[in-house]
mmCIF file of C-alpha atoms in Angstrom:
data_model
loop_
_atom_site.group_PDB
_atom_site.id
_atom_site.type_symbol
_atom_site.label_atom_id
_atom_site.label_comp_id
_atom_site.label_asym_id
_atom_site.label_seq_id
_atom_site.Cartn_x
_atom_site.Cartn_y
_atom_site.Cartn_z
ATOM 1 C CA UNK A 298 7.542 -46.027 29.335
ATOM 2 C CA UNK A 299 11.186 -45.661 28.198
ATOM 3 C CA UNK A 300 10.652 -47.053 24.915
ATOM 4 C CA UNK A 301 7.067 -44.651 24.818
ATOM 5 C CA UNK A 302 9.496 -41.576 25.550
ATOM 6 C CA UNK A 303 12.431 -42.421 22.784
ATOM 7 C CA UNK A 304 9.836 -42.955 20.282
ATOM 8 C CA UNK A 305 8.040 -39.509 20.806
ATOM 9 C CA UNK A 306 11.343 -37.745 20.514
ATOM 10 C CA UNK A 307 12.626 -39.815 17.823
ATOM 11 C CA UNK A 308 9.515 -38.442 15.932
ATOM 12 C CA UNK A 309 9.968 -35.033 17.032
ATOM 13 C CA UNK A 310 13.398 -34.999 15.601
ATOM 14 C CA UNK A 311 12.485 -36.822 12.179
ATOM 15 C CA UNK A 312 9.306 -33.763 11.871
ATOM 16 C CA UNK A 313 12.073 -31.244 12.928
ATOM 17 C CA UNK A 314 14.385 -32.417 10.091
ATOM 18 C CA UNK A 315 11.642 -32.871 7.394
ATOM 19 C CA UNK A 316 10.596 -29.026 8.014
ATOM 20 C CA UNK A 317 14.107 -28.017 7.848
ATOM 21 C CA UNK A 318 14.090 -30.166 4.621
ATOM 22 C CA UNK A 319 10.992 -28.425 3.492
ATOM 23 C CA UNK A 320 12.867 -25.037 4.462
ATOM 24 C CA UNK A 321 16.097 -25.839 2.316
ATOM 25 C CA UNK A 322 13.797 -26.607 -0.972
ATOM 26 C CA UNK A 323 11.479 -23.658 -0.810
ATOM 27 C CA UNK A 324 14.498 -21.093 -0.368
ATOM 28 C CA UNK A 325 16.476 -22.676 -3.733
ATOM 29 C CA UNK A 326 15.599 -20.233 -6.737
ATOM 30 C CA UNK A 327 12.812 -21.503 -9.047
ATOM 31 C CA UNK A 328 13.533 -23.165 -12.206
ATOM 32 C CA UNK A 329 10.879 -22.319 -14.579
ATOM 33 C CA UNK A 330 10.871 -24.484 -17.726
ATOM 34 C CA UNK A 331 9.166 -24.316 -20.735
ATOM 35 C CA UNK A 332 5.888 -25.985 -19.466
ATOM 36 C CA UNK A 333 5.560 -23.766 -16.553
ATOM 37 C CA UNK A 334 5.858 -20.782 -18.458
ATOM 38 C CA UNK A 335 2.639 -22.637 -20.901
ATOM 39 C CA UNK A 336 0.624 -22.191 -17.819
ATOM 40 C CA UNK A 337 0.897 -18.910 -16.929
ATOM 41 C CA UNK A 338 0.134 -17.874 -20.328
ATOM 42 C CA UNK A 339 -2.807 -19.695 -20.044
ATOM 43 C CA UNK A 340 -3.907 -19.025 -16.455
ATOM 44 C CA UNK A 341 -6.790 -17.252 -16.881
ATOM 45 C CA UNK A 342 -6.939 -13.497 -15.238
ATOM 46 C CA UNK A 343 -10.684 -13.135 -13.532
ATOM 47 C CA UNK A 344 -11.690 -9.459 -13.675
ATOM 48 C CA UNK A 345 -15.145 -7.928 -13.553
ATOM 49 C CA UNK A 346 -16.961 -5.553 -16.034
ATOM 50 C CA UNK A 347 -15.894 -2.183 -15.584
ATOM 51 C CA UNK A 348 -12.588 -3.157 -14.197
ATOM 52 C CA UNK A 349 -9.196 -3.341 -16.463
ATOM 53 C CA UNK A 350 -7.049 -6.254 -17.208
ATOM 54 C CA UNK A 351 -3.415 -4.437 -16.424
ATOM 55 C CA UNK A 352 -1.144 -7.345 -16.903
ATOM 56 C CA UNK A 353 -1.252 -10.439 -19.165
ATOM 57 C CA UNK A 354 1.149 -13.437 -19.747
ATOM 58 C CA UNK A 355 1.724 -13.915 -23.781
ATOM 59 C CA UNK A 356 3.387 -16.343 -26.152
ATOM 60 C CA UNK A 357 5.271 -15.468 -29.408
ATOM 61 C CA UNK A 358 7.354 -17.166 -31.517
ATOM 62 C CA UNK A 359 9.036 -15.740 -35.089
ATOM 63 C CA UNK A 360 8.221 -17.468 -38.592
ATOM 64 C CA UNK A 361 10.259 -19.841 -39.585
ATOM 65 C CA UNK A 362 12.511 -19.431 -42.821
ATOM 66 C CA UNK A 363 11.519 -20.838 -46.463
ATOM 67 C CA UNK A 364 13.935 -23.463 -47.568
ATOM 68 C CA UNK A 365 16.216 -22.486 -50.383
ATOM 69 C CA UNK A 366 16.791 -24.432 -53.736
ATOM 70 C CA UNK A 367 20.255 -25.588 -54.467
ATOM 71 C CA UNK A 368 19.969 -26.203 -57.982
ATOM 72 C CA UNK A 369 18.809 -22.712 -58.922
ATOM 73 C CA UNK A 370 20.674 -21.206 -55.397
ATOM 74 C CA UNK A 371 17.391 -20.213 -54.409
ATOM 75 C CA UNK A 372 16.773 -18.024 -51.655
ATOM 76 C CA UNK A 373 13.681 -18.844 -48.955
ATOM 77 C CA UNK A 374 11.863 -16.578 -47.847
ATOM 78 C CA UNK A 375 12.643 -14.661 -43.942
ATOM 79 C CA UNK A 376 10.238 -15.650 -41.627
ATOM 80 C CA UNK A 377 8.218 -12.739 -40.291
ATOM 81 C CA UNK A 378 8.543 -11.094 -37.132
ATOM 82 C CA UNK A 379 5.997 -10.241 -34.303
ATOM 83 C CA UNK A 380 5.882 -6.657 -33.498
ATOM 84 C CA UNK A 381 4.091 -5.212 -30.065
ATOM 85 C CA UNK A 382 2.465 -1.700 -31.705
ATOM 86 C CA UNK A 383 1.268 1.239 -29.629
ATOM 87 C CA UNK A 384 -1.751 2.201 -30.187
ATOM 88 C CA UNK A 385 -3.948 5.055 -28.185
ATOM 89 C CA UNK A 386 -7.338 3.761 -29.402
ATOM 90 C CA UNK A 387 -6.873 1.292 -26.676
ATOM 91 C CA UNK A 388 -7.146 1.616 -22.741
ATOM 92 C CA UNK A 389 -6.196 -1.516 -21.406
ATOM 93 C CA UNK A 390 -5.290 -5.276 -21.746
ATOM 94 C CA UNK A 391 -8.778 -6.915 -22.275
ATOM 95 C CA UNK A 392 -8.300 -7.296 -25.928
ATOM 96 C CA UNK A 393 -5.221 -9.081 -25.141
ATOM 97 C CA UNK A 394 -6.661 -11.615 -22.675
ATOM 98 C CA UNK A 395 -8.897 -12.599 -25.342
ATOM 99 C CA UNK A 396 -6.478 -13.127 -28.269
ATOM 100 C CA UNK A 397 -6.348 -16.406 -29.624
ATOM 101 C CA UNK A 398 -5.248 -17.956 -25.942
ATOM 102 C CA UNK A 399 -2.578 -14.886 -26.115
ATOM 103 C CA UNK A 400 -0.546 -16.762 -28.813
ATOM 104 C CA UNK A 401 1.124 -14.239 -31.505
ATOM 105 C CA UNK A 402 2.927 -16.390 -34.308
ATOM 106 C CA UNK A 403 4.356 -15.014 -36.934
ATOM 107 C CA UNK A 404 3.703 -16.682 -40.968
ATOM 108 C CA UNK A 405 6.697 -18.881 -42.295
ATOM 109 C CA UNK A 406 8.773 -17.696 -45.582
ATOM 110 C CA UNK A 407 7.544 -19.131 -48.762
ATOM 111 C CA UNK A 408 10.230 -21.874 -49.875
ATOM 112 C CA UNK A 409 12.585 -21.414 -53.173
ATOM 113 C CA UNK A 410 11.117 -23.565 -55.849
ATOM 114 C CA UNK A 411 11.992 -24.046 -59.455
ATOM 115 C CA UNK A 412 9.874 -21.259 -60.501
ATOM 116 C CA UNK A 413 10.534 -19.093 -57.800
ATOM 117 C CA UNK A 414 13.658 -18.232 -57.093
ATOM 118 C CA UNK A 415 13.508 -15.928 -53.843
ATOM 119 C CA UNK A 416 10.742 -16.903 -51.495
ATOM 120 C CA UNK A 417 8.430 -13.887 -50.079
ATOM 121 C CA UNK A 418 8.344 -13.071 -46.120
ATOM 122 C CA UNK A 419 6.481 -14.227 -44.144
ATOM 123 C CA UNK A 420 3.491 -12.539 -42.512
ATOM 124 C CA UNK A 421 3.913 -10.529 -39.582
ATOM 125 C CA UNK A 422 2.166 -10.829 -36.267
ATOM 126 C CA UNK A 423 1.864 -7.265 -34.469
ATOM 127 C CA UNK A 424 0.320 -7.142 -30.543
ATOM 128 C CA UNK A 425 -1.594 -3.749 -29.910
ATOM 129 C CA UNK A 426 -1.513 -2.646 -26.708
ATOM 130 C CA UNK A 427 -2.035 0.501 -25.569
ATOM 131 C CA UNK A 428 1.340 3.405 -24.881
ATOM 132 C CA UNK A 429 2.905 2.890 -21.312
ATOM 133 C CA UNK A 430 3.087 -0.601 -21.928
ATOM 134 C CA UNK A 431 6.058 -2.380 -20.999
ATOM 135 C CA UNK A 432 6.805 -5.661 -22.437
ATOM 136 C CA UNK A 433 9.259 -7.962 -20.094
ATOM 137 C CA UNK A 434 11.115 -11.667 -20.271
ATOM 138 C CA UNK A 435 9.802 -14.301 -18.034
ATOM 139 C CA UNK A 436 12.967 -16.279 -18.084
ATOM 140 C CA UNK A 437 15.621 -13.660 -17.763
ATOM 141 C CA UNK A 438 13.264 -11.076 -16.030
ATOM 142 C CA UNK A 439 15.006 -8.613 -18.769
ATOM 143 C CA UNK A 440 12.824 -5.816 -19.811
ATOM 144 C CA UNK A 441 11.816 -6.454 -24.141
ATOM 145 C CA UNK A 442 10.754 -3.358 -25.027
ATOM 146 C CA UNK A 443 9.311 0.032 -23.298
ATOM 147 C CA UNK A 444 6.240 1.118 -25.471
ATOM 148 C CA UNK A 445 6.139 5.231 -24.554
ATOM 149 C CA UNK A 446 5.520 6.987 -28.406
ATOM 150 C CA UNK A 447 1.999 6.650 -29.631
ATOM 151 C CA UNK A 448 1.622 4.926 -33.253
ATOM 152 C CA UNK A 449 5.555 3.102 -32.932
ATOM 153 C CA UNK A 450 6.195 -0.138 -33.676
ATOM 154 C CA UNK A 451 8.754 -2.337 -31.300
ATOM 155 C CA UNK A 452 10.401 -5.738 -32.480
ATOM 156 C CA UNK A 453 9.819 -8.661 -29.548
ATOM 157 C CA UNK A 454 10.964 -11.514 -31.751
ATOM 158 C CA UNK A 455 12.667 -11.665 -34.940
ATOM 159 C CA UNK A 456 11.898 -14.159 -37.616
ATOM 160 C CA UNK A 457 14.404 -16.634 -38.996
ATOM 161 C CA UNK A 458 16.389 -15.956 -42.077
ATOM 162 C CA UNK A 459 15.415 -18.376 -45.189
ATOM 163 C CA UNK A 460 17.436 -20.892 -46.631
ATOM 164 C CA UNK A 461 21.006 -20.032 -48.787
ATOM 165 C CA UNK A 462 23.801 -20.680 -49.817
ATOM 166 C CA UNK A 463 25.443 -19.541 -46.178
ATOM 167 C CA UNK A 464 23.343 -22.001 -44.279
ATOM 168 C CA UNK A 465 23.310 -24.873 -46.635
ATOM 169 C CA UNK A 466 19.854 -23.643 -48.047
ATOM 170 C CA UNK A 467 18.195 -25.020 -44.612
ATOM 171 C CA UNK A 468 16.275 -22.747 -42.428
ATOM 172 C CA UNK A 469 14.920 -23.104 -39.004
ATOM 173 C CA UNK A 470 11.967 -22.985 -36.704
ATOM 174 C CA UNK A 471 11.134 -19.455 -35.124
ATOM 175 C CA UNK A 472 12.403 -18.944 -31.352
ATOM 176 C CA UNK A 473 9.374 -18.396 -28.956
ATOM 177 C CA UNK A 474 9.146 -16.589 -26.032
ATOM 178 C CA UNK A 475 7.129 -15.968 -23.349
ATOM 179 C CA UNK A 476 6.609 -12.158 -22.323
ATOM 180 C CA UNK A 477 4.801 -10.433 -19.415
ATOM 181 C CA UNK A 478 2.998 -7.402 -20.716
ATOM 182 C CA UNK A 479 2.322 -4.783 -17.681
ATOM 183 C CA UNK A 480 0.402 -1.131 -18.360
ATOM 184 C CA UNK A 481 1.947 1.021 -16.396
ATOM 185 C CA UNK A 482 0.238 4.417 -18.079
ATOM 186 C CA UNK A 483 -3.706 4.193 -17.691
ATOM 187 C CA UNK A 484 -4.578 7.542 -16.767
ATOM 188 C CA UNK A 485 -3.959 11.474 -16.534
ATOM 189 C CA UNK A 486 -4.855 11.207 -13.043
ATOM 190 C CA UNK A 487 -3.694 9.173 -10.474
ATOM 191 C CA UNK A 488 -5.622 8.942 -7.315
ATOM 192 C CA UNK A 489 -3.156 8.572 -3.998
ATOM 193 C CA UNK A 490 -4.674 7.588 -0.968
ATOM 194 C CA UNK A 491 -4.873 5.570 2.061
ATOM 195 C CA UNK A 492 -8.070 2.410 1.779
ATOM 196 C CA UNK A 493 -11.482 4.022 2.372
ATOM 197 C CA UNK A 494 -10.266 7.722 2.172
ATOM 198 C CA UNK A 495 -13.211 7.763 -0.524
ATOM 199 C CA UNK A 496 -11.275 7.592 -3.777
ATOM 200 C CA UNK A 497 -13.959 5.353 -5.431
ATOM 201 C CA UNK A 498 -16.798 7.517 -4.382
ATOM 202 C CA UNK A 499 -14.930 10.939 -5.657
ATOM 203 C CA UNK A 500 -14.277 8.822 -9.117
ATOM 204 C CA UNK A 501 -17.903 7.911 -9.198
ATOM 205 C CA UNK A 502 -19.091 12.015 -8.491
ATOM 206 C CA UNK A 503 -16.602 13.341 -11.242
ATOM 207 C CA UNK A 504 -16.647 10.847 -13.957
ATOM 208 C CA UNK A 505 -19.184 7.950 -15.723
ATOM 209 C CA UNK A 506 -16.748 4.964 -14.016
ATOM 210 C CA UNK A 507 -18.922 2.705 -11.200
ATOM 211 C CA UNK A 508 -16.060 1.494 -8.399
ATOM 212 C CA UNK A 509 -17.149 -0.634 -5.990
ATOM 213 C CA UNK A 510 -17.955 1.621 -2.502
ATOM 214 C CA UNK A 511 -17.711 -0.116 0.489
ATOM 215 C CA UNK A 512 -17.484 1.387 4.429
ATOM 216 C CA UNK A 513 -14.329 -1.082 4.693
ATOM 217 C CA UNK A 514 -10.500 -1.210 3.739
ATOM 218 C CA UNK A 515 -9.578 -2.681 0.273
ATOM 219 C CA UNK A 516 -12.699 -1.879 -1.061
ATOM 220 C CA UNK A 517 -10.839 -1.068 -4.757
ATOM 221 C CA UNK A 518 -8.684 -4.388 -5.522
ATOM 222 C CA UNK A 519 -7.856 -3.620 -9.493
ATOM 223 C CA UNK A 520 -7.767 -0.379 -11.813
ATOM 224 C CA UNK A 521 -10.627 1.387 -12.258
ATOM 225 C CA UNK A 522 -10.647 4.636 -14.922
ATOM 226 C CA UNK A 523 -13.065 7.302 -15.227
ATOM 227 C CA UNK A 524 -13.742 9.432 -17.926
ATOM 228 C CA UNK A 525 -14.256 13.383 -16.645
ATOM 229 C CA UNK A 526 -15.226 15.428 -19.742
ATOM 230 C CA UNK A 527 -16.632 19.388 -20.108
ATOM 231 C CA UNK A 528 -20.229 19.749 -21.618
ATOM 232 C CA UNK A 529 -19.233 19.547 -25.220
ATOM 233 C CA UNK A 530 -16.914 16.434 -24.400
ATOM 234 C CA UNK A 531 -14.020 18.560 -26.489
ATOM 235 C CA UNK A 532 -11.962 18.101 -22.904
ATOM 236 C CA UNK A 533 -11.675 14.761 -21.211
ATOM 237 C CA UNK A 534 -9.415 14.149 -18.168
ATOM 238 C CA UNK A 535 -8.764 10.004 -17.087
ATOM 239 C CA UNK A 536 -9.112 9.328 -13.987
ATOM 240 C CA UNK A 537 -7.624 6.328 -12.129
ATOM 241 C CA UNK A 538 -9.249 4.849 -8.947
ATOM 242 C CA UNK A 539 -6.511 2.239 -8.131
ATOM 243 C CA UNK A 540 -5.653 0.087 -5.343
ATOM 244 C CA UNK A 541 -5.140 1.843 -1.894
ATOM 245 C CA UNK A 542 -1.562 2.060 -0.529
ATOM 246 C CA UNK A 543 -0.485 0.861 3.172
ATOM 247 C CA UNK A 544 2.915 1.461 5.206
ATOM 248 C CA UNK A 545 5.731 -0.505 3.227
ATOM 249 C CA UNK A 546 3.985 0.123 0.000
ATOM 250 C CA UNK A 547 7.433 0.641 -1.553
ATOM 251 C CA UNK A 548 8.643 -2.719 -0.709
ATOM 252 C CA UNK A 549 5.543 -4.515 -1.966
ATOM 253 C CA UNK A 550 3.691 -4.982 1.223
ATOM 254 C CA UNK A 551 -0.254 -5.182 0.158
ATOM 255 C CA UNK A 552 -0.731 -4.393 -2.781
ATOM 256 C CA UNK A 553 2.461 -2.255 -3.085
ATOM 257 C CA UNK A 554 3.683 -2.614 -6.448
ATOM 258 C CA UNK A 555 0.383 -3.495 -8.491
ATOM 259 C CA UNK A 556 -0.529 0.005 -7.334
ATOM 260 C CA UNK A 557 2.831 1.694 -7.521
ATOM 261 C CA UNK A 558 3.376 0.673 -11.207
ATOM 262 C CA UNK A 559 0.338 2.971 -12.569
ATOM 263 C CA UNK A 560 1.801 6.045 -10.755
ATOM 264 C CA UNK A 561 4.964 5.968 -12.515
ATOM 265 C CA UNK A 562 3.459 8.022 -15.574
ATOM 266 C CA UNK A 563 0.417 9.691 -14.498
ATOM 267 C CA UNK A 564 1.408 13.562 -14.843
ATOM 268 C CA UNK A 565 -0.575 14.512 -12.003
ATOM 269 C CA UNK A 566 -0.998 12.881 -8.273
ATOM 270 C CA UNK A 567 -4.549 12.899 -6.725
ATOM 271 C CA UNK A 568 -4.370 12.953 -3.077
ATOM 272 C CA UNK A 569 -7.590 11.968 -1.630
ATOM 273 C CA UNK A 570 -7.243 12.233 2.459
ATOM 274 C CA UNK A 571 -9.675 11.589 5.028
ATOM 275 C CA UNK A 572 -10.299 14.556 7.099
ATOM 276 C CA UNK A 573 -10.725 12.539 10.289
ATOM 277 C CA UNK A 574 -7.543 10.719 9.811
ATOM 278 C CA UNK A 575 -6.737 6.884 9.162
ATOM 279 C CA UNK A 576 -6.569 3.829 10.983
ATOM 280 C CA UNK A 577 -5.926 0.529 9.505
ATOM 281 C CA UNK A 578 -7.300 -1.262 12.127
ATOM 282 C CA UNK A 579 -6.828 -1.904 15.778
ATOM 283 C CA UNK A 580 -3.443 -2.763 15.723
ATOM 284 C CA UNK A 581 -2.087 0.081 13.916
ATOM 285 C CA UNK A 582 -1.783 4.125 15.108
ATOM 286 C CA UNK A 583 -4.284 6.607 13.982
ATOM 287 C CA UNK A 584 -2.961 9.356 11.602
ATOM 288 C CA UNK A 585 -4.474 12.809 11.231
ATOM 289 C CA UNK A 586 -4.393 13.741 7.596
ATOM 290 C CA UNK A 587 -0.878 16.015 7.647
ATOM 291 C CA UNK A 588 0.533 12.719 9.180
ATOM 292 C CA UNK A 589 -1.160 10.280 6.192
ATOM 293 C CA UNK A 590 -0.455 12.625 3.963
ATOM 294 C CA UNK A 591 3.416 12.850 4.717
ATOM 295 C CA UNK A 592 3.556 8.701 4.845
ATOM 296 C CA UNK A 593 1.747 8.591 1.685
ATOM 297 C CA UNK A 594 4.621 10.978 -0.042
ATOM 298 C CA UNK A 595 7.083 9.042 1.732
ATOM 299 C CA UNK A 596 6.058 5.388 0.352
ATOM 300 C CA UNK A 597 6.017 7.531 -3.503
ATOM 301 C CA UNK A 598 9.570 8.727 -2.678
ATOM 302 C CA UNK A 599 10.301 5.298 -1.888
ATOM 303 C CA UNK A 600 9.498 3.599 -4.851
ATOM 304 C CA UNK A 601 10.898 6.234 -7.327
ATOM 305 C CA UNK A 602 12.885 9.281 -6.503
ATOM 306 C CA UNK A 603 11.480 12.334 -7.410
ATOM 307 C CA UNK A 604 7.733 11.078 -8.104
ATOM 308 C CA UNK A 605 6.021 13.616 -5.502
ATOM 309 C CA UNK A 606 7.593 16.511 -7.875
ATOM 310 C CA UNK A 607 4.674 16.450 -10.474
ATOM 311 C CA UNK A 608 1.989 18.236 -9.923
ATOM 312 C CA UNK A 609 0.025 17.199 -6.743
ATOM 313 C CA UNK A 610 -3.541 18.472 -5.557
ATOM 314 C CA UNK A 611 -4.939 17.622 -2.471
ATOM 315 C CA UNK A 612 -8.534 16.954 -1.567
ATOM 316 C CA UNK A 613 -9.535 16.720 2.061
ATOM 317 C CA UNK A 614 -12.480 14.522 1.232
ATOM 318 C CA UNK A 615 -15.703 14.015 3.890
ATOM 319 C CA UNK A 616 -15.734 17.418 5.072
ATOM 320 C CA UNK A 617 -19.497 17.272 5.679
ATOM 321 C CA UNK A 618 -18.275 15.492 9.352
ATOM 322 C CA UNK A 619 -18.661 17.073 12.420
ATOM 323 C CA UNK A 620 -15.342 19.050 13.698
ATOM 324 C CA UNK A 621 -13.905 18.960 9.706
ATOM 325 C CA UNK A 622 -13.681 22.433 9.686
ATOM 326 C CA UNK A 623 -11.006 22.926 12.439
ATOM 327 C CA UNK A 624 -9.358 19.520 11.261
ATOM 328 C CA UNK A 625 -9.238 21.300 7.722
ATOM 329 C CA UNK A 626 -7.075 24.456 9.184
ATOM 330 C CA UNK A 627 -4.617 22.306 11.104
ATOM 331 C CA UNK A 628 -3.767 20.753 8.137
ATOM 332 C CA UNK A 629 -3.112 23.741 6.233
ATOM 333 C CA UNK A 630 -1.422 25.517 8.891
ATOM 334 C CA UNK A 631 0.872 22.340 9.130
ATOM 335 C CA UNK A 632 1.571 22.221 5.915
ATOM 336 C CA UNK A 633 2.382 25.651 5.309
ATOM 337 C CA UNK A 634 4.812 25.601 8.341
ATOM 338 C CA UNK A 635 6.821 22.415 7.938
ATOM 339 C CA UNK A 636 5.772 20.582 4.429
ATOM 340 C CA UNK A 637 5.518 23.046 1.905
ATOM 341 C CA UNK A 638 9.142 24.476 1.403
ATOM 342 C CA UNK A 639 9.395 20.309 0.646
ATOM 343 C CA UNK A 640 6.623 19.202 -1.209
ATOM 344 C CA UNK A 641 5.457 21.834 -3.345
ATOM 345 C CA UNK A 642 1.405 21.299 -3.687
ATOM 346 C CA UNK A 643 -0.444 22.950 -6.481
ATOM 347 C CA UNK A 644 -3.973 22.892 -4.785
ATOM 348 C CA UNK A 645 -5.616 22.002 -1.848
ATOM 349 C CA UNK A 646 -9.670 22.066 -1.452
ATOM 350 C CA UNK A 647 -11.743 20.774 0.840
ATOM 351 C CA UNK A 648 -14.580 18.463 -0.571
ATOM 352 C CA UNK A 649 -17.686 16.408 -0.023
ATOM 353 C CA UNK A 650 -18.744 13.349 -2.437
ATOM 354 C CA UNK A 651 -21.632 13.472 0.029
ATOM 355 C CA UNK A 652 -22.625 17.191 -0.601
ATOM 356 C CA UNK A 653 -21.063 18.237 -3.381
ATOM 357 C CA UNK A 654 -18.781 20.658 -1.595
ATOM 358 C CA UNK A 655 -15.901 21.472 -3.838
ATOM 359 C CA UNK A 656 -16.538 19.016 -6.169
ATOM 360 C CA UNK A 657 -16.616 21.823 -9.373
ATOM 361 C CA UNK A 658 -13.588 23.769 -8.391
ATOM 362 C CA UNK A 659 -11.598 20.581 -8.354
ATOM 363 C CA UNK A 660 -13.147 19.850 -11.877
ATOM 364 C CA UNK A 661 -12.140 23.026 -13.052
ATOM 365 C CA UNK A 662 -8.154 22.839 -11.136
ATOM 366 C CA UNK A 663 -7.744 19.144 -12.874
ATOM 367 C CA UNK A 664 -8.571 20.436 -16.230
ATOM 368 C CA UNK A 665 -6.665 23.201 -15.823
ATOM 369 C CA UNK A 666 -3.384 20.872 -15.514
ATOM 370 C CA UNK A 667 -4.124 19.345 -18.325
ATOM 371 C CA UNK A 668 -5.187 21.934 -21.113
ATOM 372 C CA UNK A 669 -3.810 24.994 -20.185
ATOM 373 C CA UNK A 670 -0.429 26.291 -19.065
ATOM 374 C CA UNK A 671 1.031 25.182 -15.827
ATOM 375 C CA UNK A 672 1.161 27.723 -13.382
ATOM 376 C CA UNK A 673 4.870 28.081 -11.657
ATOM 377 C CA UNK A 674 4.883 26.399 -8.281
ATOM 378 C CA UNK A 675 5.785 29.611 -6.481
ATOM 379 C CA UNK A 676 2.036 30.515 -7.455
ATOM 380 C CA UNK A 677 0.721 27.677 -6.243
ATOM 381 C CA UNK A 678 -3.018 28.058 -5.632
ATOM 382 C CA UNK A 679 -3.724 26.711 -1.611
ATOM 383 C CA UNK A 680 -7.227 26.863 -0.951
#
């Protein structure tokens, strides 16, 4: 029995000190070598049609130089370089998924020979990716290049410089590099709201886009853009249904972040609130929509200062429930007395993807933002 007893704790304390073990690896910083970073270029990123591929692991490497020619001190030719181009023809990162395994080499310099004395370049390799692309360094986390001007080229890697007389008339092999390429600019529009306030359903009433609609949380788990244009389709606004936001967005709980990044440069803020309020589930409080919508500004304040000072409209969505009307009025009387001297709001209508209720006037209100002259805030148009 005594030996049954010192065996059960002697294997208690060998599990204890293998966890602990367990503990002490999985805290030490991660190492990530030149094979790991192979694989996450080539992990493949599952989206479905409709939906936009945001961010994408790429590989690039410069050309290589030409060699020289020391008889003739010939001079190789520069390797070329691999340029990431802005271009506005594109939307999103598909295009970039499907490169070549996203592999962007750059041509090698022509070598000196006996008839030719300098070698030519070498070819360039240019990424296109849309503007409001940033560009960042897996291994030092340090940010490449920030694509915001339309039709501008940016240099990620260099090419070598050919063989000469400095370097003995020996060139080398192009440095490589493994990027992170994360749109952070998809739309004119951002939609802000807490899961299944019926952003997906207002993006499928005022644009062409088809989000997933669901009665349950989370129902939107990547980007989805809309296109809203007038008759002629001379005016187009984008719209973008993305991921909803939870308390402790700002620090990346949920989907904090993946959301987060495609606010940064939208240059107006959607707010789509339930007029019955929010509750996550059983666990968590219910909030009336002044309350959700002050969290909501909150988490944006959070995550960048000064974000909830673009233009903001508010649309008290579902109002074709029973007892919206008197929910509606507490919200504006709320607002008006303890929000507004805070958070300036441009416009704030009451709507119904179910009936249509205020679905033109906020058609007309977005374009307005867009096209035409911003009003001053001090004539800020509460509904």
């Amino acid at each position: 029995m005594a030996q049954r007893k010192l065996c059960t704790r002697g294997f208690g304390v060998a599990r204890s000190l293998l966890a602990l073990q367990r503990r002490l690896t999985t805290s030490q910083p991660k190492v990530i070598d030149r094979k790991m970073m192979q694989d996450m270029v080539k992990e493949q990123q599952k989206f479905k049609k409709g939906e936009i591929c945001d961010s994408v692991y790429i590989y690039t490497r410069g050309g290589a130089g030409g060699q020289g020619y020391r008889r003739k001190n010939g001079v190789g030719g520069n390797g070329g370089n691999v340029w990431l181009e802005a271009l506005p023809v594109y939307q999103n990162l598909n295009h970039v998924h499907h490169h070549h395994n996203r592999r962007y080499v750059a041509g090698p310099g022509d070598n000196a020979t006996n008839e030719i004395i300098r070698g030519r370049q070498g070819e360039d390799s240019v990424v296109e990716v849309p503007p409001g692309t940033v560009a960042t360094d897996i291994k030092t986390g340090e940010i490449v290049c920030d694509v915001d001007q339309e039709n501008t080229r940016y240099l990620l890697q260099g090419g070598e410089k050919g063989g000469s007389l400095v370097n003995n008339y020996k060139s080398k092999r192009g440095e490589e590099r493994f990027l992170r390429l994360v749109l952070k600019s998809i739309a004119d529009v951002g939609l802000v709201g807490y899961p299944n306030a019926g952003k997906s359903s207002l993006l499928s009433v005022l644009s062409t886009a088809t989000p997933t609609i669901g009665s349950y949380p989370f129902t939107t788990l990547k980007p989805t853009v809309g296109h809203m244009q007038t008759i002629d389709t001379k005016q187009i606004v984008k719209i973008a249904d993305i991921p909803g936001l939870i308390e402790g967005a700002s620090d990346n709980r949920g989907l904090g972040h993946v959301f987060l990044q495609h606010i940064e440069r939208t240059k107006v803020l959607l707010f789509v609130l339930d007029v019955q309020g929010f509750k996550l589930n059983l666990n968590t409080p219910h909030r009336t929509p002044f309350e959700t919508f002050g969290y909501l500004c909150r988490e944006l304040e959070l995550y960048m200062a000064g974000l909830t000072r673009r233009p903001i409209v508010v649309a008290i969505n579902k109002m074709d429930t029973g007892g919206s009307d008197s929910e509606f009025e507490e919200f504006l009387g709320l607002y008006k007395t303890k929000l507004s001297k805070m958070i300036r709001v441009h416009s704030i209508v009451p709507i119904s993807c179910y009936t249509g209720q205020g679905l033109d006037q906020l058609q007309d209100i977005l374009f307005e933002l867009k096209y035409k002259k911003r009003r001053k805030v001090e004539e800020s148009n509460v509904v």
